Coordinates of C-alpha atoms in Angstrom, one line a residue:
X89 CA 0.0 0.0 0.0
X90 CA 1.4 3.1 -0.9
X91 CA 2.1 6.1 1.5
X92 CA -1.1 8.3 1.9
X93 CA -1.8 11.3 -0.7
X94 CA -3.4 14.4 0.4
X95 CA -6.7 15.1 -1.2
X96 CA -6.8 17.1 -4.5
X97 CA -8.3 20.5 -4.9
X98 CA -9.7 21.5 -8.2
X99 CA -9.6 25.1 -9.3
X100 CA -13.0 26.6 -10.1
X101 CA -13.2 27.5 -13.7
X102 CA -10.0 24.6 -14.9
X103 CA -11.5 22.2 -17.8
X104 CA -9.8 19.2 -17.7
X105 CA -10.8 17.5 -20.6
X106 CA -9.3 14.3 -21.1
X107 CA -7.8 13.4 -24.5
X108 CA -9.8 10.2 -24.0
X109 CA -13.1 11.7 -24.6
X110 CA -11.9 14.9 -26.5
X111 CA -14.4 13.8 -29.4
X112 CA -16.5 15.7 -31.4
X113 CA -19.0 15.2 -29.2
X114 CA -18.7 14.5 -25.4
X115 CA -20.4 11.4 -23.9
X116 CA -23.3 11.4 -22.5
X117 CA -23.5 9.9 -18.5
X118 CA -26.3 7.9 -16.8
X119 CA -25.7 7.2 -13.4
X120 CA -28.6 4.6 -11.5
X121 CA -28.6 4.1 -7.9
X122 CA -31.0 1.8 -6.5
X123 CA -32.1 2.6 -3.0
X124 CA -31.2 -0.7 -0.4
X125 CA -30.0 -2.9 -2.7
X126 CA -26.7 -4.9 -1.3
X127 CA -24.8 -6.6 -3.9
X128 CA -26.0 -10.1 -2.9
X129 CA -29.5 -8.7 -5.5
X130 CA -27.8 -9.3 -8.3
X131 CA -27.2 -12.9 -9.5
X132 CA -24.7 -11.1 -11.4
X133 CA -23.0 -11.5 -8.3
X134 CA -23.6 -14.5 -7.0
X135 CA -27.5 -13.9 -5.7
X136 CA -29.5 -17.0 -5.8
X137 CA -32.8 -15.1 -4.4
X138 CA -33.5 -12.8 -7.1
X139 CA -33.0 -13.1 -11.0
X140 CA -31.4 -9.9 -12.7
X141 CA -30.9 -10.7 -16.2
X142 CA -30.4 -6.8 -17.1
X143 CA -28.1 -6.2 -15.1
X144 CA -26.1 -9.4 -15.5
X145 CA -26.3 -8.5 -19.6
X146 CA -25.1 -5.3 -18.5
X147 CA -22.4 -6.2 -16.5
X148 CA -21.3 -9.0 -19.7
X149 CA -21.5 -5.7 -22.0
X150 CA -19.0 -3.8 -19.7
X151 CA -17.1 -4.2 -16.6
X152 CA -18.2 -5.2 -13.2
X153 CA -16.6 -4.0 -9.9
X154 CA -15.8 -6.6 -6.9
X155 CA -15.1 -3.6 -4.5
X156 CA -17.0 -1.0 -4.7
X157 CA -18.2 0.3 -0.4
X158 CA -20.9 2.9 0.0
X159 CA -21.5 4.9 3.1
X160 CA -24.1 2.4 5.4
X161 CA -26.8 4.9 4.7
X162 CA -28.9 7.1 2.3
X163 CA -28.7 10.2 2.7
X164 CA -24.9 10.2 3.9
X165 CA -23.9 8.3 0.3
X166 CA -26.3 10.7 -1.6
X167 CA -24.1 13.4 -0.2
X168 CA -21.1 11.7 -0.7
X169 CA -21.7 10.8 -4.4
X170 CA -22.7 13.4 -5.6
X171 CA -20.0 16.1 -3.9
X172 CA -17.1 13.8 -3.9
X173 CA -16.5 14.3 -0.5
X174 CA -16.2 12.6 3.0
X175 CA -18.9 13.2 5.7
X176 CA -16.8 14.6 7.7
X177 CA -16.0 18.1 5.5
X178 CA -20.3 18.5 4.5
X179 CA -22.2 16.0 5.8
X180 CA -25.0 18.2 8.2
X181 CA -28.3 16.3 8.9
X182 CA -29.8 13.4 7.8
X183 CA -32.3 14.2 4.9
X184 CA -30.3 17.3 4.0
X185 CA -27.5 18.4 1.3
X186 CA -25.8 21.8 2.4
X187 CA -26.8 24.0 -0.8
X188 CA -23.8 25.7 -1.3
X189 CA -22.0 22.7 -2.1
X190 CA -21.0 22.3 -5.6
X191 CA -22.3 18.8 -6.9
X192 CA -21.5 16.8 -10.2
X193 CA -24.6 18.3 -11.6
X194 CA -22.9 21.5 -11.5
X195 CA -19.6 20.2 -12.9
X196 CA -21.5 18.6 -16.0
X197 CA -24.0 21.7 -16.3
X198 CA -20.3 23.6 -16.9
X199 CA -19.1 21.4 -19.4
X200 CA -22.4 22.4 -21.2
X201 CA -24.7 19.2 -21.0
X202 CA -27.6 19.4 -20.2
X203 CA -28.8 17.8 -16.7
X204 CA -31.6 15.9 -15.0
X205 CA -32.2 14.0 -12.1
X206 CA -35.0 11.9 -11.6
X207 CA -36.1 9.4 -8.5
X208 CA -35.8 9.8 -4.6
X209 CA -34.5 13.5 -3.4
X210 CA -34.7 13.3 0.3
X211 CA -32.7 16.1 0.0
X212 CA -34.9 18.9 2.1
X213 CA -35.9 20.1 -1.1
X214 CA -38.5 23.3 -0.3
X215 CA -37.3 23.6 3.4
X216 CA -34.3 25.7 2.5
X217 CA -35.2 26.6 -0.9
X218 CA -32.6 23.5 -2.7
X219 CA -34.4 22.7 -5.3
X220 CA -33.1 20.3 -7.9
X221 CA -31.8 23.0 -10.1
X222 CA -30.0 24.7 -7.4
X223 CA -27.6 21.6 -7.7
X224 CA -27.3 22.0 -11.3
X225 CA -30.1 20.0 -12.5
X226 CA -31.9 21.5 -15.3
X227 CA -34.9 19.5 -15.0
X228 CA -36.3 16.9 -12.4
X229 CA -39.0 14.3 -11.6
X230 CA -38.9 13.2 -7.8
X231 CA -40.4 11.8 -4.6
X232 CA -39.7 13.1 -1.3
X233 CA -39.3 16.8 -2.5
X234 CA -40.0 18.2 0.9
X235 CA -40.7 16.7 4.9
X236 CA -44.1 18.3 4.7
X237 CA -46.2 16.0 2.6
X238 CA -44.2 13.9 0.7
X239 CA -46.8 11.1 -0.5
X240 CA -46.6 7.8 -2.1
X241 CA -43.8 6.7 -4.2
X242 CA -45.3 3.7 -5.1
X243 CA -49.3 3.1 -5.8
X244 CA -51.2 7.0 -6.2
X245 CA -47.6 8.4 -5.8
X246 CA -47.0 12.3 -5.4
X247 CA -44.2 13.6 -7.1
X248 CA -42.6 16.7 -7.9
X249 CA -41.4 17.5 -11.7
X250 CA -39.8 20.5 -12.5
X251 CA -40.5 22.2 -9.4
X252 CA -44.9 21.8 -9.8
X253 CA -46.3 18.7 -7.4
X254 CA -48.4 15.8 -9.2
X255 CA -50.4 13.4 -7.7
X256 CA -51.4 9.8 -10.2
X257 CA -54.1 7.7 -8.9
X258 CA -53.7 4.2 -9.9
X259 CA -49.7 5.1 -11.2
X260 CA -46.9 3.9 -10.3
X261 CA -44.3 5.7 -9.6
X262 CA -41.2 3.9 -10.4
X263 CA -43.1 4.1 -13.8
X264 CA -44.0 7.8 -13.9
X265 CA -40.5 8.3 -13.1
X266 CA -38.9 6.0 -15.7
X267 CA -41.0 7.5 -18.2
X268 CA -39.5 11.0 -17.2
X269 CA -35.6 9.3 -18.1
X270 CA -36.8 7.8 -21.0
X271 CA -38.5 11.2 -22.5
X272 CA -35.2 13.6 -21.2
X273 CA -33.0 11.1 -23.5
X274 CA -35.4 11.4 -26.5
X275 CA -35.2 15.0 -25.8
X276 CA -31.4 15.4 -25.8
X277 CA -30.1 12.4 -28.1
X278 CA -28.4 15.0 -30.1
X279 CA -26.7 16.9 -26.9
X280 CA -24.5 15.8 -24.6
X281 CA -26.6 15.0 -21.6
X282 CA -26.5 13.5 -17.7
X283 CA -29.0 12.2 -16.2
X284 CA -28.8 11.2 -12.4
X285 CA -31.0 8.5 -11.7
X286 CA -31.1 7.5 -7.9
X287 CA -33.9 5.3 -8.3
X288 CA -37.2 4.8 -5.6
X289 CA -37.0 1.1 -5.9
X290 CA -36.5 -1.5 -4.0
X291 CA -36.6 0.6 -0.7
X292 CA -39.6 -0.2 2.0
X293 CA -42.5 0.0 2.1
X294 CA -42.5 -3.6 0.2
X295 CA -45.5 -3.5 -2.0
X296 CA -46.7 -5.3 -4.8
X297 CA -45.1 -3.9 -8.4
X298 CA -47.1 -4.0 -12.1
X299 CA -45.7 -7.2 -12.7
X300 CA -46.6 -9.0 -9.0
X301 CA -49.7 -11.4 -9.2
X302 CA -51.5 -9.6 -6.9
X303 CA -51.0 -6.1 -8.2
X304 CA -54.4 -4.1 -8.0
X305 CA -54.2 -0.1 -8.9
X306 CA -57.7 0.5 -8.0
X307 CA -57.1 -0.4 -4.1
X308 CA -56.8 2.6 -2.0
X309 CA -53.9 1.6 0.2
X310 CA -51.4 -1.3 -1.3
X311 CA -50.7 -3.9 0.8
X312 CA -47.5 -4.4 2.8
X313 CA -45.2 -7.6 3.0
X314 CA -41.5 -8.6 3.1
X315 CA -42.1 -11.0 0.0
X316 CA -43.0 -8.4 -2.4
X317 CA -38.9 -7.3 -2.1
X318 CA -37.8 -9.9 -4.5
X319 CA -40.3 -8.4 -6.9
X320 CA -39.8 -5.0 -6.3
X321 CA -35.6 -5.4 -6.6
X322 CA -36.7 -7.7 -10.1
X323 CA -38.6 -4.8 -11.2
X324 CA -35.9 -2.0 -10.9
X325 CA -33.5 -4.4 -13.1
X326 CA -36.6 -4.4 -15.6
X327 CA -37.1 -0.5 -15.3
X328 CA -32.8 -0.1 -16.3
X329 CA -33.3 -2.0 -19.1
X330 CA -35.9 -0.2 -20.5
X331 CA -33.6 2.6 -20.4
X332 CA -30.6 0.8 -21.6
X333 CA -32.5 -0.1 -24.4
X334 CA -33.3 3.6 -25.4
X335 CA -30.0 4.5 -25.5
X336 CA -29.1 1.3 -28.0
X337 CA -32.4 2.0 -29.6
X338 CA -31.5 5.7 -30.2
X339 CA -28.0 4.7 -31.1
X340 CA -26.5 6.2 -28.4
X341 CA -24.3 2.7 -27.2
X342 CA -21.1 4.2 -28.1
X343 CA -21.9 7.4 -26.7
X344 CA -22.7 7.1 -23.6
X345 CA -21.1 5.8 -20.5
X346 CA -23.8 4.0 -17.9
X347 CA -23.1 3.2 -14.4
X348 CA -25.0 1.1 -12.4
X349 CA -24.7 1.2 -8.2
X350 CA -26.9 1.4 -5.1
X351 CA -26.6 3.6 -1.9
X352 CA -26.0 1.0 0.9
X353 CA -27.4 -2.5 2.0
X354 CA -30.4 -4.3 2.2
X355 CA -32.7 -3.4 4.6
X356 CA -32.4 -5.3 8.0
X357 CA -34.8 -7.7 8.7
X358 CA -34.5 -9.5 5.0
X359 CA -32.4 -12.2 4.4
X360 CA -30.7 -13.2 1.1
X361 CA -29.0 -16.9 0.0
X362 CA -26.0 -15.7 -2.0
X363 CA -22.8 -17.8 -3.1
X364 CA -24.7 -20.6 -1.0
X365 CA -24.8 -18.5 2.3
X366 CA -27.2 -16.8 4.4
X367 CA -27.3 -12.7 3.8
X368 CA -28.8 -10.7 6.3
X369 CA -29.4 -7.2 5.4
X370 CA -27.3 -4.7 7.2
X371 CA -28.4 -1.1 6.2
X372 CA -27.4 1.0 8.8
X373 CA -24.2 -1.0 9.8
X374 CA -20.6 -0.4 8.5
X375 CA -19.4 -4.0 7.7
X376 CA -19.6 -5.6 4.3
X377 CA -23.8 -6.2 5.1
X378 CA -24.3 -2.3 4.6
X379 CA -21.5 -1.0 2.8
X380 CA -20.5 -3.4 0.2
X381 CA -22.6 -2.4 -3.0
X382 CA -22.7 -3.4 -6.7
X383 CA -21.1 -1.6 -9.2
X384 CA -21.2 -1.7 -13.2
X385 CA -20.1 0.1 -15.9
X386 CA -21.0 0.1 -19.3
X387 CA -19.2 2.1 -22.4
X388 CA -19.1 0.3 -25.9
X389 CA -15.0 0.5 -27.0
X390 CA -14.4 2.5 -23.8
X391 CA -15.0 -0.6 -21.5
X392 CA -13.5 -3.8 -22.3
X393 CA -16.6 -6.4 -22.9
X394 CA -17.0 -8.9 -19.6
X395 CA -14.3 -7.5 -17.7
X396 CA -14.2 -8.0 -14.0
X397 CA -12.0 -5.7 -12.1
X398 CA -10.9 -6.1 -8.2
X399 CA -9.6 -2.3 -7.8
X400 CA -11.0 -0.4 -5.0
X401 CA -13.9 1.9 -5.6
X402 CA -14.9 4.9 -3.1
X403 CA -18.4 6.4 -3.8
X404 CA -16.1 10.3 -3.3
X405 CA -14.3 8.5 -6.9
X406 CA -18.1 9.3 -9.3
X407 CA -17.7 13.8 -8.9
X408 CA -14.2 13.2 -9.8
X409 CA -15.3 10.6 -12.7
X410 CA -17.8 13.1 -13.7
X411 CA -15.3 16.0 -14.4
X412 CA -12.5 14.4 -16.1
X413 CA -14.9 12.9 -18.4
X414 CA -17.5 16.2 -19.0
X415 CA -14.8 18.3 -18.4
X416 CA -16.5 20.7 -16.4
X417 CA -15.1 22.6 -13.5
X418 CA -14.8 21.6 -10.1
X419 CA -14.7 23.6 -6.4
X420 CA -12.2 26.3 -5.9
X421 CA -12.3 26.9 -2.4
X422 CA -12.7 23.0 -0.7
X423 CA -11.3 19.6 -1.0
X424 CA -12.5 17.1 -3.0
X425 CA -11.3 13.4 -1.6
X426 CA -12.5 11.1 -4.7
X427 CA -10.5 10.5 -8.0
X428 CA -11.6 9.8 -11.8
X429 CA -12.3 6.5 -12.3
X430 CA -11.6 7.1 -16.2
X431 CA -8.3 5.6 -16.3
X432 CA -9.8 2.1 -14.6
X433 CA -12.5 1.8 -16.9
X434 CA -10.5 1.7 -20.2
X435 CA -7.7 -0.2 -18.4
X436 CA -5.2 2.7 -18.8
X437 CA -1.6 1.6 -18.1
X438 CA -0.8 4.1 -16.0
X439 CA -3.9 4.0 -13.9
X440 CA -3.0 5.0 -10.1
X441 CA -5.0 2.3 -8.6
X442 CA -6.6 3.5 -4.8
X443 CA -5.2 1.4 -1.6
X444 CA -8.2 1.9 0.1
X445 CA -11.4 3.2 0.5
X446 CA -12.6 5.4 3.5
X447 CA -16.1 6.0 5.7
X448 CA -16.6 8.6 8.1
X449 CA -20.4 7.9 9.3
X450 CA -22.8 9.9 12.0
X451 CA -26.0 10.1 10.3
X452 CA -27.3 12.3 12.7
X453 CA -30.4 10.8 12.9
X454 CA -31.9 7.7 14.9
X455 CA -29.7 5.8 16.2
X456 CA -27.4 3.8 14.3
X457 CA -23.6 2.9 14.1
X458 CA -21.7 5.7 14.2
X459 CA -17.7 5.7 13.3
X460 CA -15.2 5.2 10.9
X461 CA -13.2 2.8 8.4
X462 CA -10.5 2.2 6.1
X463 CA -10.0 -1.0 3.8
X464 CA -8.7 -2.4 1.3
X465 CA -9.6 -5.5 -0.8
X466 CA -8.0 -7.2 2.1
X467 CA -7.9 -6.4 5.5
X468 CA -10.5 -3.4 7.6
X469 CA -9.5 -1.1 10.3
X470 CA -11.9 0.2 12.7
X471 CA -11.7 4.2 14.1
X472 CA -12.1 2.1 17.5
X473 CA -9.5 -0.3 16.5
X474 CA -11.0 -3.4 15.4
X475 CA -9.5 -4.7 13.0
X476 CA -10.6 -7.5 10.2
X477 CA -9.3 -9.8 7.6
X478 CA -12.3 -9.4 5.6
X479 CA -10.8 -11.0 2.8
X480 CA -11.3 -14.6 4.3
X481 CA -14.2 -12.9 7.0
X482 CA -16.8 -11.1 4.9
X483 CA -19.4 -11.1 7.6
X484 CA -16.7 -10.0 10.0
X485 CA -17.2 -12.4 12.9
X486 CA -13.9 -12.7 14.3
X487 CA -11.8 -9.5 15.0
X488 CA -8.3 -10.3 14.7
X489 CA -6.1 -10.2 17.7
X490 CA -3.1 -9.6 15.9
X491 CA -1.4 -8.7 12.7
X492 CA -0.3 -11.5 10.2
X493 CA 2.9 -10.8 9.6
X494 CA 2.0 -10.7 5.5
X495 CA -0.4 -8.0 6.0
X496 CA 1.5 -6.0 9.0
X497 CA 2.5 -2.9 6.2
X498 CA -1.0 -3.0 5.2
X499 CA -2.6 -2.7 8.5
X500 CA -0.4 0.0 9.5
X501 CA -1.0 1.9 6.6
X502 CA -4.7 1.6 6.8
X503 CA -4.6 2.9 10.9
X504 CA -2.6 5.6 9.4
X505 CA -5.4 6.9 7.3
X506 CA -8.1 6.7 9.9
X507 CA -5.7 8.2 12.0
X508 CA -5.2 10.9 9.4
X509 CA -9.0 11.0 8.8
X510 CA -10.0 11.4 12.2
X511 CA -7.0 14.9 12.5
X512 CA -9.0 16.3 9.9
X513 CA -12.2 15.4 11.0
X514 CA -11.3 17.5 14.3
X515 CA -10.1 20.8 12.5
X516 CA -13.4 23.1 13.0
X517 CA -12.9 24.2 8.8
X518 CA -13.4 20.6 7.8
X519 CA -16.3 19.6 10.2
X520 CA -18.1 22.5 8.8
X521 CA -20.0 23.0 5.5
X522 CA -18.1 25.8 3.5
X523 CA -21.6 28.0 3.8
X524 CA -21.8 27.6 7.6
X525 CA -17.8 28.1 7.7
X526 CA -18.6 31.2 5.9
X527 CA -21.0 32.2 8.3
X528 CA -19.0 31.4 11.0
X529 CA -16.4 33.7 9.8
X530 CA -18.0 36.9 9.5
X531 CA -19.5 36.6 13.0
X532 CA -15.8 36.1 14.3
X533 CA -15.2 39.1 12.6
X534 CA -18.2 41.1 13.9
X535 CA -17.4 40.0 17.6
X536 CA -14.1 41.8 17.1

């Protein structure tokens, strides 16, 4: 493992535009996020519970991640992914995104594409006035605008597009939504465009989908049971392909760069069979049960047809990703912690592979797990100290007592990044949001 590297910081108004996509025209982006999906969903994978022939297609067109670690929850990994940055520097309060952080919607909105995002917000939306475009999305469709009356995402769901609330009786709205993606690509086939699609599915409430036996749109209230999860998880794969298919359909394939993830584990309380084990769902924890999430990648002659890579993947690495590839300007005036994953995905040579991921969690909200972790594809260290071999321990069940002697360097160097995390994480400029460090500032100044 190599020494640790400082963060990069970007300097507003710089567009790095990589000779690998200096084309005549850029390529377009979609990101998908499915909402508590672990990686044992996708038979892809190794899932023997579900069936997720989209994804596994997509995964045989492209290149499939084995490491790819989320933050344990939602709203700290929608922060994360889509600032590039550790909770510790902007994460505030649970359902909440600090709006005067810049996010990849911005970078690719200054590269000149144009921008949507469409799904779950959960973002505060009207409470502080952050709308979608405020993040530099030129048009939404989403549930969960605002805490006030947020509605059903599912059966009659209430949804917000382009800032004016809709209510659908007998829709659905994984549908509504995916209807929304499907039209914004029509739209801007011959732009470059990115569309940021954290999807509603499969997250509770489990209720029945369009293609359950049981599904009835006239009912007033759907009906609530674990065992609709397996079709809800099978219908998001279906809704992605739809999608997928517009894009080839449009003839978009060499165009366009798709990525496929989700934003932690499966919800506790289900329970998975994958590789021939017993999965429990472990949203909310920080070992491999709520961290450890899928990740795919699809760009005809970009991305190297059924490759499977074992790098390291931090969800900080997609802002970077985004920039390098839109080249579109990033943050003057903050650090940004992730790195372009461009290089990995067309098997560059001189690719400067990560040595580990990091997670600083407090949610701030219930109560949950709270700390800190670095890894690599190997071994885990714990802020507390724990430390795990999760290469031969996935489920972490037995905390080693000491070092191996072949993975001593490793383990120091991995204590040294918490360690280094954790000094940074303490400095009153990083636990603050750059708005509320700026408001900070000129009270100082007033008190003087």
């Amino acid at each position: 493992m190599r020494n640790i590297k400082k963060p990069f910081t970007v300097a507003f108004g710089l567009a790095i535009l990589s000779c690998a996509v200096a084309d005549a025209r850029k390529p377009n982006i979609i990101l998908f996020m499915t909402d508590d999906m672990g990686i044992e969903c996708l038979s892809t994978y190794g899932a023997e519970t579900y069936k997720t022939p989209v994804l596994d297609k997509l995964a045989a067109q492209g290149m499939k991640f084995n490491h790819c670690y989320s933050q344990p929850l939602c709203t700290p990994s929608r922060v994360k992914i889509m600032t590039g940055r550790y909770n510790f520097r902007n994460y505030t309060k649970f359902k909440h995104l600090d709006p005067s952080q810049m996010t990849f919607g911005h970078v690719a909105k200054s590269a000149g594409y144009t921008t949507a995002v469409c799904g779950k917000w959960q973002l505060d939306g009207e409470q502080d006035g952050s709308f979608a475009k405020n993040f530099g999305f030129d048009s939404h469709c989403l549930w969960y605008f605002n805490h006030k009356n947020y509605g059903s995402r599912y059966l009659h769901p209430k949804l917000v597009v382009d800032n004016k609330s809709i209510e659908v009786k007998g829709g659905y709205g994984p549908d509504i939504v995916n209807d929304f993606a499907l039209k914004f690509i029509d739209t801007n086939k011959e732009k470059p465009f990115f569309l940021y699609y954290p999807m509603i599915l499969p997250h509770f409430p489990f209720e029945a989908t369009p293609d359950s036996k049981d599904w009835d749109p006239k009912v007033s209230k759907a009906k609530k049971d674990k065992k609709y999860y397996i079709d809800m998880v099978q219908y998001a794969d279906k809704l992605v392909g739809k999608v997928v298919r517009k894009i080839d359909s449009l003839g978009l394939a060499d165009d366009t760069l798709i990525m496929f993830t989700s934003d932690n584990g499966t919800m506790r309380g289900l329970h998975s069979t994958w590789r021939g084990m017993d999965f429990p769902g472990g949203k909310g924890r920080l070992d491999n049960t709520g961290c450890h999430v899928p990740f795919i990648v699809r760009w005809n002659k970009q991305v190297k047809p059924g490759s499977v890579s074992d790098h390291l993947v931090d969800f900080s690495d997609f802002f970077a990703t985004v920039q390098e590839i839109t080249g579109g300007a990033g943050p003057k005036d903050y650090t940004v912690d992730g790195r372009s994953m461009l290089g990995l995905f067309r098997g560059d040579d001189g690719y400067q592979a990560r040595t580990y991921t990091y997670c600083h969690y407090d949610p701030k909200w219930g109560t949950p797990e709270t700390g800190q972790f670095a890894r690599n594809q190997s071994y885990k260290v714990y802020g507390g100290g724990s430390v795990y071999h999760v290469a031969e321990d996935y489920f972490e069940k037995s905390p080693l007592k000491k070092a191996p002697e072949s993975g001593a360097k490793e383990l120091e160097a991995l204590r040294k990044v918490v360690e280094q995390m954790k000094s940074e994480g303490s400095r009153p400029e990083e636990k603050l949001s750059r708005g509320e460090a700026a408001g900070k500032k000129k009270k100082a100044k007033k008190k003087r």
